[in-house]
Coordinates of C-alpha atoms and ligand atoms in Angstrom, one line a residue:
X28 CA 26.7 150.4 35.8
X29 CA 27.8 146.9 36.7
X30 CA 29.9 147.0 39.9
X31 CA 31.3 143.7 38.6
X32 CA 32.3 143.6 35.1
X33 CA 33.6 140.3 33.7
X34 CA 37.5 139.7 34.6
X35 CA 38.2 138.1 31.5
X36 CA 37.0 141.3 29.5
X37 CA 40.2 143.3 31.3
X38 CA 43.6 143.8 29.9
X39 CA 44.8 143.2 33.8
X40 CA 48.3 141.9 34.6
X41 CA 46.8 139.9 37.6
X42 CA 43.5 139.4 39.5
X43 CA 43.0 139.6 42.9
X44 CA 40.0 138.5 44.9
X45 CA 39.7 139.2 48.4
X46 CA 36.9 137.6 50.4
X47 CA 36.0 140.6 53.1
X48 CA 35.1 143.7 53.1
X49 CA 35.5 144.6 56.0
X50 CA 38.1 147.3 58.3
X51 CA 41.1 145.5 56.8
X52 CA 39.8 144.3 53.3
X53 CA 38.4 147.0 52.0
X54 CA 40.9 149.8 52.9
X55 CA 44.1 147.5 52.2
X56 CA 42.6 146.1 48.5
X57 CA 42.1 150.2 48.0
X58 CA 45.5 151.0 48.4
X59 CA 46.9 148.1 46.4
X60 CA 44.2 149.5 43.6
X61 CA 45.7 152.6 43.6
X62 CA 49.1 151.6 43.6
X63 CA 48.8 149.2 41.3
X64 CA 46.3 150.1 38.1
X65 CA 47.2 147.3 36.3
X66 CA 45.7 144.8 38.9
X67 CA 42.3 144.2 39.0
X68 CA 40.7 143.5 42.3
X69 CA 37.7 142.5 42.8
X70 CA 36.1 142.2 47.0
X71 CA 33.9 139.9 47.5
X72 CA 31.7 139.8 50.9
X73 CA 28.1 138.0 51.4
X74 CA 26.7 141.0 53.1
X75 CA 24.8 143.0 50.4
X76 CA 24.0 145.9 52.5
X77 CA 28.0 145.9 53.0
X78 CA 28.6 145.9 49.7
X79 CA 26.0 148.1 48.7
X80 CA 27.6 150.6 51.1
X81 CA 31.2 150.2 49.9
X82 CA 29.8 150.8 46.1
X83 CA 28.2 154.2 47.2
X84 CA 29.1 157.8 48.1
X85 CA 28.7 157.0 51.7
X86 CA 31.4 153.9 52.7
X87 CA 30.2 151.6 55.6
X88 CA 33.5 152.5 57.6
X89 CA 35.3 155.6 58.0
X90 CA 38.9 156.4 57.5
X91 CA 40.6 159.4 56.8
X92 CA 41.5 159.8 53.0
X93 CA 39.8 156.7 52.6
X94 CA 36.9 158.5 50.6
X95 CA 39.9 159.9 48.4
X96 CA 41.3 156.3 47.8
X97 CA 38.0 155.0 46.7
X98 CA 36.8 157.7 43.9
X99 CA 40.3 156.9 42.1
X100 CA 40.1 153.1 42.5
X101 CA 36.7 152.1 42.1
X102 CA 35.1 151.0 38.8
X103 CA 38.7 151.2 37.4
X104 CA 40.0 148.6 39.0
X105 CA 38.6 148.0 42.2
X106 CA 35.2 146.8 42.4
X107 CA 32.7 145.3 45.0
X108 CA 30.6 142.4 44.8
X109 CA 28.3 139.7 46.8
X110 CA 29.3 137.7 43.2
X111 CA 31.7 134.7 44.6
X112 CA 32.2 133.5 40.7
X113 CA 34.8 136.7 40.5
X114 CA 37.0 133.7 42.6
X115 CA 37.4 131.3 39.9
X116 CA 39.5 133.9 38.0
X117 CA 41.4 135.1 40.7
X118 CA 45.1 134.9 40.6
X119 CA 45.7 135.3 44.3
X120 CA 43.2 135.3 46.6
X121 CA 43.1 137.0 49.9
X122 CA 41.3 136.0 52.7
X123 CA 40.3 139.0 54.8
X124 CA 37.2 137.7 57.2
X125 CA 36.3 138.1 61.1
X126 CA 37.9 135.8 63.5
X127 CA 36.3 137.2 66.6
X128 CA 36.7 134.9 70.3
X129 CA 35.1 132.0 69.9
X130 CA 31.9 132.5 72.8
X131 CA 31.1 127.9 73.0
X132 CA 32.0 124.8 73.3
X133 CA 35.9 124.1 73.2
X134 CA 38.3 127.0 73.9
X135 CA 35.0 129.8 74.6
X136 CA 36.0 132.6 75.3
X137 CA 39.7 132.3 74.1
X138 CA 40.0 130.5 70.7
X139 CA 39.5 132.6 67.9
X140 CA 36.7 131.4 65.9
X141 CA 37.4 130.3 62.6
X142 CA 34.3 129.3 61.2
X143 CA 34.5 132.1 58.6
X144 CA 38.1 131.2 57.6
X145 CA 36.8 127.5 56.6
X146 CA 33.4 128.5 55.3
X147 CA 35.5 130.4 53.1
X148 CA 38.1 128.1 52.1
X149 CA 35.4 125.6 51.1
X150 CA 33.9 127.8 48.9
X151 CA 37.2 128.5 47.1
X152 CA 38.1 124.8 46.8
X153 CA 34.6 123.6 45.1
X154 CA 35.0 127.1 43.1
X155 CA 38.3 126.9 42.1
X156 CA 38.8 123.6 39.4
X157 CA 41.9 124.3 37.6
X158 CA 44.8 126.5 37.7
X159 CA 47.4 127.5 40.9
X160 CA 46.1 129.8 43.3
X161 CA 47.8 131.7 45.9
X162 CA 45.5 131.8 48.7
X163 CA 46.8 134.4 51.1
X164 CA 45.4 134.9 54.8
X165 CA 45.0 138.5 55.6
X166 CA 43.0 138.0 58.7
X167 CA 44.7 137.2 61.9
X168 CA 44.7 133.7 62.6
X169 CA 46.2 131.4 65.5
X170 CA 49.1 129.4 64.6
X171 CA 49.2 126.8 62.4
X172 CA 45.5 128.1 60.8
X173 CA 47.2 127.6 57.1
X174 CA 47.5 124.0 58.3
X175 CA 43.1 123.8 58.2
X176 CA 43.1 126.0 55.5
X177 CA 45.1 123.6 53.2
X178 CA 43.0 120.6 54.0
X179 CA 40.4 122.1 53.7
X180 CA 41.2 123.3 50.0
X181 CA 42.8 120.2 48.9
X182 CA 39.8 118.5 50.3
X183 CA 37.2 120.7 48.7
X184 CA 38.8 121.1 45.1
X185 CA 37.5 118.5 42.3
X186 CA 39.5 119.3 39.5
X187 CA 43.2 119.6 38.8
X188 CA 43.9 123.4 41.1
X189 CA 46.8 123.4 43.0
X190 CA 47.0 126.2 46.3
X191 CA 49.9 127.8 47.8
X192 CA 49.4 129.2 51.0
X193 CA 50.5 132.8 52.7
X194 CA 50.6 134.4 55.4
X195 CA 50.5 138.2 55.0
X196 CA 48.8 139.8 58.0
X197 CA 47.9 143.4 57.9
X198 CA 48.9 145.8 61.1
X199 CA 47.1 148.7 60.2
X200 CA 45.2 150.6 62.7
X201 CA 42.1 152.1 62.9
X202 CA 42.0 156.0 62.0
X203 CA 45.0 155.7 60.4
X204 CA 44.6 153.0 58.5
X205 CA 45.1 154.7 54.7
X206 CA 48.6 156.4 56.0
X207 CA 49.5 152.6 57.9
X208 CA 49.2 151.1 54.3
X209 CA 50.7 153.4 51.9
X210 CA 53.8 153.9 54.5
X211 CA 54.1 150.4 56.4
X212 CA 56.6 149.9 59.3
X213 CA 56.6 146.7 57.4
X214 CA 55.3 144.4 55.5
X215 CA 55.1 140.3 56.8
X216 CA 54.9 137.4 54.2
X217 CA 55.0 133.9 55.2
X218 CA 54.8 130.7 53.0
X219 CA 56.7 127.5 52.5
X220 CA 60.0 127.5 52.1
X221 CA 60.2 124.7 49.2
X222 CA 60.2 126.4 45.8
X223 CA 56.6 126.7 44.8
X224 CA 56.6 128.5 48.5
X225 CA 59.3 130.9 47.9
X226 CA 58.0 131.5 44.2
X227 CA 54.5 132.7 45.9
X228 CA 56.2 134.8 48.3
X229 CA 58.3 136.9 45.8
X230 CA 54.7 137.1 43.5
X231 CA 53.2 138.6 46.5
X232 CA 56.5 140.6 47.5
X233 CA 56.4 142.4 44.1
X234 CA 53.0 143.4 44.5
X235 CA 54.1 145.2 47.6
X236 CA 57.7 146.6 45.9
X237 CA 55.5 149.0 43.8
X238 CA 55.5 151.6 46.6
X239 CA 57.0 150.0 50.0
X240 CA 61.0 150.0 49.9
X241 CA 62.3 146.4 50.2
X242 CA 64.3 146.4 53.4
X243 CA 60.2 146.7 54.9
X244 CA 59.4 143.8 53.3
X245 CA 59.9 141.0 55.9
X246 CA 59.7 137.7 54.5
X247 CA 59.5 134.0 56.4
X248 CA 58.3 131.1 57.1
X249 CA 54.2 130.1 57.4
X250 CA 54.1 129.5 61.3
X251 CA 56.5 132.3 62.0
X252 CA 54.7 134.7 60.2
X253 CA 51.2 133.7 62.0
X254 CA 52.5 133.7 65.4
X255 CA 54.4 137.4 64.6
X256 CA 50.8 139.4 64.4
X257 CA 49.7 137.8 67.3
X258 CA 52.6 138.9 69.3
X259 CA 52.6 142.4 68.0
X260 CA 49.5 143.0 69.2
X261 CA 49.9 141.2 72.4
X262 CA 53.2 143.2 73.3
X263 CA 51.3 146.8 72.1
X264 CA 48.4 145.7 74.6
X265 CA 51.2 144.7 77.3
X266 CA 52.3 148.0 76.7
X267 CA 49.3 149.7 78.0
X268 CA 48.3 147.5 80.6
X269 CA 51.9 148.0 81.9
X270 CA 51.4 151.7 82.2
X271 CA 48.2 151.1 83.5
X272 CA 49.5 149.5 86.2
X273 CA 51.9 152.2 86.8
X274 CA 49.3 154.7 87.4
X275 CA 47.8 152.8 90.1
X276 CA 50.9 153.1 91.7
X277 CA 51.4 156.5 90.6
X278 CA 47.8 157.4 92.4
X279 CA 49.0 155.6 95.3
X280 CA 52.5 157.8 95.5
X281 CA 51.9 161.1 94.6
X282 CA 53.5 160.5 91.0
X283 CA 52.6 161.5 87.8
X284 CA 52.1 158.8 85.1
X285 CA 52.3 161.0 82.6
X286 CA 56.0 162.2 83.4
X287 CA 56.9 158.5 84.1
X288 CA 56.1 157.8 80.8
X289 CA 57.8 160.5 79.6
X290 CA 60.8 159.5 81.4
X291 CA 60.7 155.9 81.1
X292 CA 59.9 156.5 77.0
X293 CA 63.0 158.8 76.7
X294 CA 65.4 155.8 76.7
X295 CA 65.3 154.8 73.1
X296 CA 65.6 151.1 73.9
X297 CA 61.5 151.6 75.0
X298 CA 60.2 154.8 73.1
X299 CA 57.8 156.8 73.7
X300 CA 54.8 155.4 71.5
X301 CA 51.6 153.1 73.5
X302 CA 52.7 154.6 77.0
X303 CA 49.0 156.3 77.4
X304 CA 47.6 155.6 80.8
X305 CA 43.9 155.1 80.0
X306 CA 40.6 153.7 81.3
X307 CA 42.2 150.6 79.1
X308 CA 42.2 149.4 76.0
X309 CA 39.9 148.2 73.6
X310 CA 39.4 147.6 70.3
X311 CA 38.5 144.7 68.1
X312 CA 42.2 142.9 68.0
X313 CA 43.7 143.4 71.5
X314 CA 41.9 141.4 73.6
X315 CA 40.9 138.7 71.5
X316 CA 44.5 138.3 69.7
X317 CA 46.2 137.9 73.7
X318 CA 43.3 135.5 74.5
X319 CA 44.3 133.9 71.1
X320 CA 48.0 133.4 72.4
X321 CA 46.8 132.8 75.8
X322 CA 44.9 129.5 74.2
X323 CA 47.6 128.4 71.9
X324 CA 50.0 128.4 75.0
X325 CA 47.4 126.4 77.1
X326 CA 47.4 124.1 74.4
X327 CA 51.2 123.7 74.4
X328 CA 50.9 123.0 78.0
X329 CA 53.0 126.0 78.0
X330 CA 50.8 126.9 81.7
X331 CA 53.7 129.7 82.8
X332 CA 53.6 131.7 79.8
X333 CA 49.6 131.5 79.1
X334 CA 49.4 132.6 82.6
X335 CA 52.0 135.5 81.9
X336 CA 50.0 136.8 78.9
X337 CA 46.7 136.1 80.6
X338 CA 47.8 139.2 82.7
X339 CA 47.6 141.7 80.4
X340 CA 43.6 141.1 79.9
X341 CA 43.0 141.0 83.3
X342 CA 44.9 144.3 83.9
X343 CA 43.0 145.9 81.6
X344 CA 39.8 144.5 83.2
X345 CA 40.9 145.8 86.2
X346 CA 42.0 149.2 85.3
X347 CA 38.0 149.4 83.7
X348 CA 36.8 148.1 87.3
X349 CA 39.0 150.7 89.4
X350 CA 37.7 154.1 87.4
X351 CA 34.0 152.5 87.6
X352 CA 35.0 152.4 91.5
X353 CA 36.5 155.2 91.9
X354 CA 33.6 157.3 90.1
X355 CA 31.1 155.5 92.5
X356 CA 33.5 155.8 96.1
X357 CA 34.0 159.5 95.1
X358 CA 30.3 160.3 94.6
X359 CA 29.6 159.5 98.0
X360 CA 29.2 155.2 97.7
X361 CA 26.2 156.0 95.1
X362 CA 25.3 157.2 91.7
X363 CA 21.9 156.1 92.0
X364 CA 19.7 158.7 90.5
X365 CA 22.7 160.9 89.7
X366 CA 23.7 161.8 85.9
X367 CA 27.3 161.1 84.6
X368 CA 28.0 162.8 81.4
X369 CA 29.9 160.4 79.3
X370 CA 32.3 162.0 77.2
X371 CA 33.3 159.5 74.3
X372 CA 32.2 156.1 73.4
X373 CA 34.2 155.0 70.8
X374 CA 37.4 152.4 71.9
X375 CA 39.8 155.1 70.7
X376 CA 39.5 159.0 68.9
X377 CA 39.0 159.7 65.4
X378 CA 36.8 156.4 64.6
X379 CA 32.6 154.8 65.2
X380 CA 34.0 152.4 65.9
X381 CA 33.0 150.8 69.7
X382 CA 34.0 147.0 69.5
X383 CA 35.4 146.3 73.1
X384 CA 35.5 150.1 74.0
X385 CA 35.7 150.4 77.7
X386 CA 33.1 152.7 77.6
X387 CA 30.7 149.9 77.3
X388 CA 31.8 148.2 80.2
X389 CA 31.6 152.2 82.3
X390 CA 28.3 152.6 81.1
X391 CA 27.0 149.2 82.2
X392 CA 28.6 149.2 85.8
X393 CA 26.9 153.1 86.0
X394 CA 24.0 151.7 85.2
X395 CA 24.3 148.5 87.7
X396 CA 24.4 151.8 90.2
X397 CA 20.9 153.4 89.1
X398 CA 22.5 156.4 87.6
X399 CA 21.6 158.1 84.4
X400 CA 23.9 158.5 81.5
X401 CA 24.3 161.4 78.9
X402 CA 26.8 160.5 76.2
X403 CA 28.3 162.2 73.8
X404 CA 30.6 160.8 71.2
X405 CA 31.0 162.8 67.9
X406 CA 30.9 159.5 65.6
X407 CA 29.1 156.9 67.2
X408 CA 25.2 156.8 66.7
X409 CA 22.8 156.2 69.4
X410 CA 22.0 152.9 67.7
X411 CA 25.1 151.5 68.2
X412 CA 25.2 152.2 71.8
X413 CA 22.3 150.5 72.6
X414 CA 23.2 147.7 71.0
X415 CA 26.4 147.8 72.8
X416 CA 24.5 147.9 76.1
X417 CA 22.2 145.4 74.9
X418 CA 25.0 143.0 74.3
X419 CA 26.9 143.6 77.1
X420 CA 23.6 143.4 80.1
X421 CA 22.2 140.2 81.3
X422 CA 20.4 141.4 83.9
X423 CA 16.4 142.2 82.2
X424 CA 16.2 145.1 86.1
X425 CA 19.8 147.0 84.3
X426 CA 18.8 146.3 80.8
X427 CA 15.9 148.2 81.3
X428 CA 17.6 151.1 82.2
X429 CA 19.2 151.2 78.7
X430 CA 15.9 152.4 77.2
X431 CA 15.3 154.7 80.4
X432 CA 18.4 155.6 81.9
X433 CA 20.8 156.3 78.6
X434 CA 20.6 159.5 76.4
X435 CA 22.8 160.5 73.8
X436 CA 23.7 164.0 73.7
X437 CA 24.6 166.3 70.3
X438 CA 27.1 168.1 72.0
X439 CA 29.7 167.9 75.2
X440 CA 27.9 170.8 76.6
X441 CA 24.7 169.3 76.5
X442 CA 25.8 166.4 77.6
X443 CA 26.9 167.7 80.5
X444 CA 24.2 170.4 81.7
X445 CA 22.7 169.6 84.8
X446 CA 25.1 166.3 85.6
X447 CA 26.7 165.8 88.5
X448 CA 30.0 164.9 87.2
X449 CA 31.5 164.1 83.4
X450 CA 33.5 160.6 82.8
X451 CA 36.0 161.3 80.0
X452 CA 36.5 157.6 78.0
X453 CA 37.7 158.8 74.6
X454 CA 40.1 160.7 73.7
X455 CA 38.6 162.6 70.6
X456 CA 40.7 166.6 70.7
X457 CA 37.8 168.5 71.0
X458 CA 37.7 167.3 74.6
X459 CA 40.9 169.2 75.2
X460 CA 39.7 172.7 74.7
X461 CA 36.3 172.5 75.8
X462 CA 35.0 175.9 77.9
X463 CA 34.8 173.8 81.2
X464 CA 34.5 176.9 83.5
X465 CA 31.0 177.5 81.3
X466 CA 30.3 174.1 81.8
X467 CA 31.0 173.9 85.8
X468 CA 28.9 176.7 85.9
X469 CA 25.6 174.5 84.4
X470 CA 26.3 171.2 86.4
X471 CA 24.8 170.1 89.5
X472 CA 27.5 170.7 92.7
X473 CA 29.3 168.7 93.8
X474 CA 30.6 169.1 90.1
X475 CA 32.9 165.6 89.6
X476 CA 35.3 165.2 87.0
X477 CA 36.9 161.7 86.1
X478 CA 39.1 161.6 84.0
X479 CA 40.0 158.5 81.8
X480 CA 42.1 159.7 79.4
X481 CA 44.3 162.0 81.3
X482 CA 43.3 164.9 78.7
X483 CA 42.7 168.0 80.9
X484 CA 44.9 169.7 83.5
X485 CA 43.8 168.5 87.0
X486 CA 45.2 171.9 88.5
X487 CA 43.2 173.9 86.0
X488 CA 40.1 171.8 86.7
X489 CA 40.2 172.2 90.4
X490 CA 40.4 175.7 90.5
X491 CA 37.7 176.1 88.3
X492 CA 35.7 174.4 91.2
X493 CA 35.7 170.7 89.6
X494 CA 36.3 167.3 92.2
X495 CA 39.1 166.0 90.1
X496 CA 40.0 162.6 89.4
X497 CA 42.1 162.1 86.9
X498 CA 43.9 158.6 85.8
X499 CA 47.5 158.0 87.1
X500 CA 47.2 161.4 88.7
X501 CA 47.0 161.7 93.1
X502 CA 43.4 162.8 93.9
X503 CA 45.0 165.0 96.5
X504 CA 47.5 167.3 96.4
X505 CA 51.1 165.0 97.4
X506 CA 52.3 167.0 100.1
X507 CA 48.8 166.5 101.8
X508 CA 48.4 163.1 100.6
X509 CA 52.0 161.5 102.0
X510 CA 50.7 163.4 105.0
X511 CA 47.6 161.8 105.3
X512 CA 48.7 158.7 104.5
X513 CA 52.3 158.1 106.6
Ligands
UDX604 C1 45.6 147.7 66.9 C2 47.1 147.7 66.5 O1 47.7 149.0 66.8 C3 47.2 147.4 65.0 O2 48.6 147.3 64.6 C4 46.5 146.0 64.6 O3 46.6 145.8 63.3 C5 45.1 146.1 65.1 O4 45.0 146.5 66.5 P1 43.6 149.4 66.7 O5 42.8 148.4 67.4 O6 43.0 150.1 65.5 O7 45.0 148.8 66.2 O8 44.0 150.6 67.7 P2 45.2 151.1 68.5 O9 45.6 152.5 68.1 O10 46.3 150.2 68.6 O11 44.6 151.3 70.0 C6 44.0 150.2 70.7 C7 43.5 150.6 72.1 O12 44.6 151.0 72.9 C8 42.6 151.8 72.0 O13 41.5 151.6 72.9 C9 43.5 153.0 72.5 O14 42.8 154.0 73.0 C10 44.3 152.2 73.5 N1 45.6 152.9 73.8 C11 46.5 153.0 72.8 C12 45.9 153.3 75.1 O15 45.1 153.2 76.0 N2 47.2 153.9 75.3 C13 48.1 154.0 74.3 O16 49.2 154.5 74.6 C14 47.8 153.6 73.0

């Protein structure tokens, strides 16, 4: 069977193209497929093995329900190709490719890249020859992107097509991204607010209306709408690096980050939601999207506020840096030729995926150190952890040690048998209820226990014979430690 049957051969009210097939395209044009059976949607990505994936029973990214999703939607009216023609067809096209930090020339480091964004919106304008299109951007993009995106089109189209342009950035996250989409805080939609602008916007709108009730559906104007994802994200990464902060302090004090948050999260004006201390953040949006902002301000001359935001990476940066230290300080200034059992490698639970994780950056600096690594991680593949490493090392003495030094483990327990201490970085569940008394009892002594995640009961681990650090938690007990300290 043809995973791309002709468009014009469909009774569809409207076709939809969306160029990327990736975390957010595939999952978001799945929902609007099933939501919506009288839209055909076709997604279009240049990656064959991608789409080859996405067209069989094993899908190149996991979500939960996702699987579900897909058996209803696909060959009825959602279907996957690496054919770009499906664009000249296409009512409204989305634009759903990476944008990852740009790493030369101008802005390395800190602009988002957007080579994808135009190679993409040429193709569509010498594709596209007749007809109005709404061309929608669905990745996240800096301010005033639409700007390039519209040259580019008007500059690329030969015949009589005419584009509108909106912004309508997705703020799903991973792991929950089937349950973000069919129940959304909200849904943005920027455009122009002349009337072909405000026409698009209310096309797009009643697309959404089908399942999301309208007081969710937030509509503005182009730049507004741009700059809104960028801050979202940047304030939910402030968030944590604010709390991470906090648990410095609260290591330093004697207090517990966990019932600060609790505390602090009660007043309704903060809630309780993103006030995890952790190893830090990571993930493929946070850091690049407040490196994003941190560029547009620079290039405002806006200095202040760039260096404001620029705060939020480097606490995260350093929050990585102080549990590397505190694993190496505690183990007696060395972890050369000692084994660490990693426990999680993924940048957050229930997902493979390990873009930005701080794991990476754990693993490396253990590594710097001579030590050996066992990891265990119930989704990510061995694979993808060496490329990781590979990636991440310079140094040809430590990027030896990733073919020497690293194992990957089947289980916790394994992982863990004959190591001299475990480094919890993820926080999948099963970490929660692990037998750690039957662990203890296979590990080298000194048995060390670090934390990361602030999953297990220091108390509980101490007594079972554990040298407990755990994030945002005093390493001593306070009495003893105000005493030691005053
Ligand atoms: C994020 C945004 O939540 C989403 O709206 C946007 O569209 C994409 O970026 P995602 O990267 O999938 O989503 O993960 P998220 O759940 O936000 O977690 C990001 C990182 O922050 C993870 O490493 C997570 O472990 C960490 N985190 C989160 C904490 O350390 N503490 C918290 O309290 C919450």
């Amino acid at each position: 069977m043809s995973a791309t049957p002709l468009m014009s051969a469909t009774p569809f009210s409207t076709r939809i193209v969306c160029i990327g097939a990736g975390y957010v395209g595939g999952p978001t044009m799945a929902v609007i497929a099933l939501k919506c059976p009288d839209i055909c949607i076709h997604v279009y990505d240049l990656s064959v093995p991608r789409i080859n994936a996405w067209n069989s029973a094993s899908l190149p990214i996991y979500e939960p329900g996702l699987d579900e999703v897909i058996q209803q939607v696909r060959g009825r009216n959602l279907f996957f190709t690496t054919d770009d023609s499906v664009i000249t067809q296409a009512d409204i096209i989305f634009i759903s490719v990476n944008t990852p930090t740009k790493m030369y020339g101008v802005g390395k480091g800190r602009a988002a890249d957007l080579k994808y964004i135009e190679s993409c919106s040429r193709r569509i304008g010498e594709l596209v020859s007749h007809g109005h299109k709404i061309v929608v951007e669905k990745s996240t993009v800096p301010v005033r992107c639409s700007v390039a995106v519209r040259k580019i089109l008007s500059a690329n189209s030969k015949g009589t097509a005419t584009f509108s342009i909106l912004s309508n950035p997705e703020f799903l996250a991973e792991g929950t991204a089937v349950s973000d989409l069919m129940r959304p805080d909200r849904v943005l939609i920027g455009g122009d607010q002349d009337a072909k602008g405000l026409d698009s916007i209310r096309r797009l709108a009643s697309i959404y209306e089908r399942w999301v009730p309208a007081d969710r559906i937030v509509t503005t104007n182009l730049w507004s709408s741009e700059l809104t994802k960028l801050v979202a994200n940047a304030m939910l990464a402030q968030r944590i690096s604010s709390i991470n902060s906090i648990s410095a302090v609260c290591e330093a004090t004697g207090a517990d980050v966990d019932e600060v948050a609790r505390g602090v999260g009660a007043d309704t004006r903060i809630g309780p939601k993103f006030l995890k201390a952790s190893v830090g953040f990571g993930g493929s949006c946070f850091q690049k999207d407040v490196l994003n902002l941190v560029y547009l301000c620079e290039s405002l001359q806006l200095t202040e506020v760039a260096e404001y935001w620029h705060w939020v990476v480097r606490m995260n940066d350093y929050q990585r840096r102080r549990f590397c230290e505190k694993i190496i300080k505690t183990m007696f200034d060395t972890a050369s030729g000692k084994t660490i059992a990693v426990f999680g490698f993924a940048f957050k639970k229930d997902t493979g995926d390990t873009r930005e994780s701080s794991a990476i950056e754990v693993v490396a600096s253990l590594l710097e150190e001579g030590a050996n690594v066992h990891i265990h991680d119930p989704k990510v593949s061995f694979d993808q952890v060496k490329t990781d490493l590979e990636m991440r090392i310079d140094d040809p003495r430590v990027r030896q040690l990733i073919y020497t030094n690293v194992t990957m483990s089947p289980t916790a327990e394994e992982a863990a048998n004959g190591a001299h201490a475990i480094a919890i970085l993820t926080e999948w569940d099963l970490y929660k209820t692990l037998n750690y008394e039957a662990i203890y009892s296979t590990m080298s002594k000194p048995a060390f226990f670090f934390d990361g995640r602030s999953m297990v009961d220091p108390k509980v681990l101490r007594a079972i014979g554990f040298d407990t650090y755990c994030i945002g938690k005093a390493t001593q007990h306070p009495a003893q430690f105000f005493y030691e300290t005053s």
